[in-house]
Tab-separated table of C-alpha atoms in Angstrom:
chain	number	residue	atom	x	y	z
A	1	MET	CA	-6.253	11.453	-1.138
A	2	ALA	CA	-6.390	9.801	-4.563
A	3	GLU	CA	-3.167	11.501	-5.684
A	4	ALA	CA	-1.312	10.362	-2.586
A	5	THR	CA	-2.597	6.803	-2.999
A	6	ALA	CA	-1.452	6.831	-6.641
A	7	TYR	CA	1.958	8.077	-5.483
A	8	ILE	CA	2.214	5.270	-2.948
A	9	GLU	CA	1.235	2.759	-5.668
A	10	MET	CA	4.035	3.894	-8.042
A	11	PRO	CA	6.491	1.224	-6.886
A	12	LEU	CA	4.248	-1.475	-8.327
A	13	ASP	CA	5.700	-0.435	-11.700
A	14	PRO	CA	9.144	-2.105	-11.749
A	15	GLU	CA	10.750	0.751	-13.737
A	16	VAL	CA	9.460	3.411	-11.373
A	17	GLN	CA	10.526	1.291	-8.440
A	18	ARG	CA	14.045	0.888	-9.703
A	19	ILE	CA	14.759	4.222	-11.355
A	20	VAL	CA	12.849	6.738	-9.289
A	21	LEU	CA	12.641	5.245	-5.834
A	22	LEU	CA	15.589	2.913	-5.352
A	23	ASP	CA	18.329	4.264	-7.655
A	24	GLY	CA	17.165	7.840	-7.242
A	25	SER	CA	17.183	7.705	-3.502
A	26	ALA	CA	20.694	6.188	-3.567
A	27	VAL	CA	22.037	9.055	-5.727
A	28	LEU	CA	19.959	11.907	-4.356
A	29	VAL	CA	20.251	11.008	-0.708
A	30	ASP	CA	17.716	13.474	0.747
A	31	PRO	CA	14.346	12.966	-0.958
A	32	SER	CA	13.235	16.451	0.085
A	33	GLU	CA	15.903	17.770	-2.312
A	34	TRP	CA	14.536	15.874	-5.338
A	35	PRO	CA	13.447	18.381	-8.015
A	36	SER	CA	9.973	16.854	-8.280
A	37	GLN	CA	9.309	17.441	-4.583
A	38	ASP	CA	9.042	21.219	-4.975
A	39	SER	CA	6.164	20.956	-7.432
A	40	CYS	CA	4.491	18.234	-5.386
A	41	LEU	CA	4.757	20.387	-2.284
A	42	GLU	CA	3.295	23.428	-4.050
A	43	VAL	CA	0.345	21.516	-5.513
A	44	THR	CA	-0.352	19.850	-2.177
A	45	ARG	CA	-0.137	23.188	-0.317
A	46	GLN	CA	-2.615	24.731	-2.713
A	47	THR	CA	-4.967	21.777	-2.254
A	48	VAL	CA	-4.709	22.019	1.508
A	49	GLU	CA	-5.514	25.755	1.326
A	50	ARG	CA	-8.581	25.116	-0.865
A	51	LEU	CA	-9.817	22.400	1.519
A	52	MET	CA	-9.357	24.775	4.487
A	53	GLU	CA	-11.261	27.550	2.669
A	54	LYS	CA	-14.128	25.144	2.030
A	55	GLY	CA	-14.139	24.060	5.682
A	56	ILE	CA	-13.323	20.463	4.838
A	57	ILE	CA	-10.095	20.277	6.835
A	58	LYS	CA	-8.999	21.969	10.024
A	59	SER	CA	-7.440	25.410	9.865
A	60	LEU	CA	-3.665	25.031	10.215
A	61	ASN	CA	-0.470	25.981	8.486
A	62	ALA	CA	-0.942	24.785	4.891
A	63	GLU	CA	2.768	24.432	4.154
A	64	ALA	CA	3.356	22.354	7.288
A	65	ALA	CA	0.419	20.062	6.502
A	66	ALA	CA	1.565	19.722	2.875
A	67	CYS	CA	5.114	18.829	3.958
A	68	LEU	CA	3.877	16.158	6.341
A	69	LEU	CA	1.487	14.670	3.779
A	70	ILE	CA	4.130	14.617	1.044
A	71	ASP	CA	6.731	13.104	3.394
A	72	ALA	CA	4.301	10.422	4.562
A	73	ALA	CA	3.402	9.482	0.971
A	74	LEU	CA	7.058	9.443	-0.115
A	75	ASN	CA	8.156	7.272	2.790
A	76	ALA	CA	5.237	4.916	2.202
A	77	ALA	CA	6.256	4.624	-1.454
A	78	LEU	CA	9.875	3.943	-0.483
A	79	TRP	CA	8.678	1.264	1.962
A	80	VAL	CA	6.625	-0.404	-0.787
A	81	ALA	CA	9.579	-0.206	-3.196
A	82	ALA	CA	11.977	-1.838	-0.743
A	83	SER	CA	9.648	-4.597	0.372
A	84	GLU	CA	9.705	-8.237	-0.617
A	85	ASP	CA	5.930	-8.304	-1.030
A	86	ALA	CA	5.038	-4.932	-2.539
A	87	LYS	CA	1.305	-5.647	-2.897
A	88	ALA	CA	0.885	-6.651	0.732
A	89	VAL	CA	2.901	-3.686	1.976
A	90	LEU	CA	0.979	-1.361	-0.369
A	91	LEU	CA	-2.297	-2.252	1.340
A	92	LYS	CA	-0.815	-1.527	4.753
A	93	ALA	CA	0.780	1.728	3.585
A	94	VAL	CA	-2.362	3.086	1.939
A	95	GLU	CA	-4.520	2.184	4.927
A	96	ALA	CA	-2.138	3.880	7.335
A	97	PHE	CA	-1.730	6.966	5.111
A	98	GLN	CA	-5.491	7.381	4.795
A	99	ALA	CA	-5.907	7.046	8.560
A	100	LEU	CA	-3.304	9.731	9.135
A	101	ALA	CA	-4.719	12.084	6.482
A	102	THR	CA	-8.306	11.829	7.760
A	103	VAL	CA	-7.167	13.302	11.092
A	104	LEU	CA	-7.029	16.634	9.242
A	105	LEU	CA	-10.755	16.509	8.441
A	106	ARG	CA	-12.976	18.920	10.330
A	107	THR	CA	-15.657	16.229	10.544
A	108	PRO	CA	-14.411	12.668	11.003
A	109	LEU	CA	-15.495	10.042	8.504
């Protein structure tokens, strides 16, 4: 959860906002094709598998869960980057992401 929150917070850095999220998404139209997404997906998939093995999250397809988590975090970061009030949108994005991610937990918070 902390990694995803940090990812969503990236647009608060103006250089990251401009270069990675705004300019990058204009040039590399499909974010799922960005080179960094493969490594993010793999790390997230491995984390999901570990959490399933420990019984922390529900048993499901790890790759599917990882894809959905990564896509949600990426879209939240893009929303923050494109907003007029990044700090206000960040709070909404993180809250919504955490609510979505906790649905995967075997035992609700």
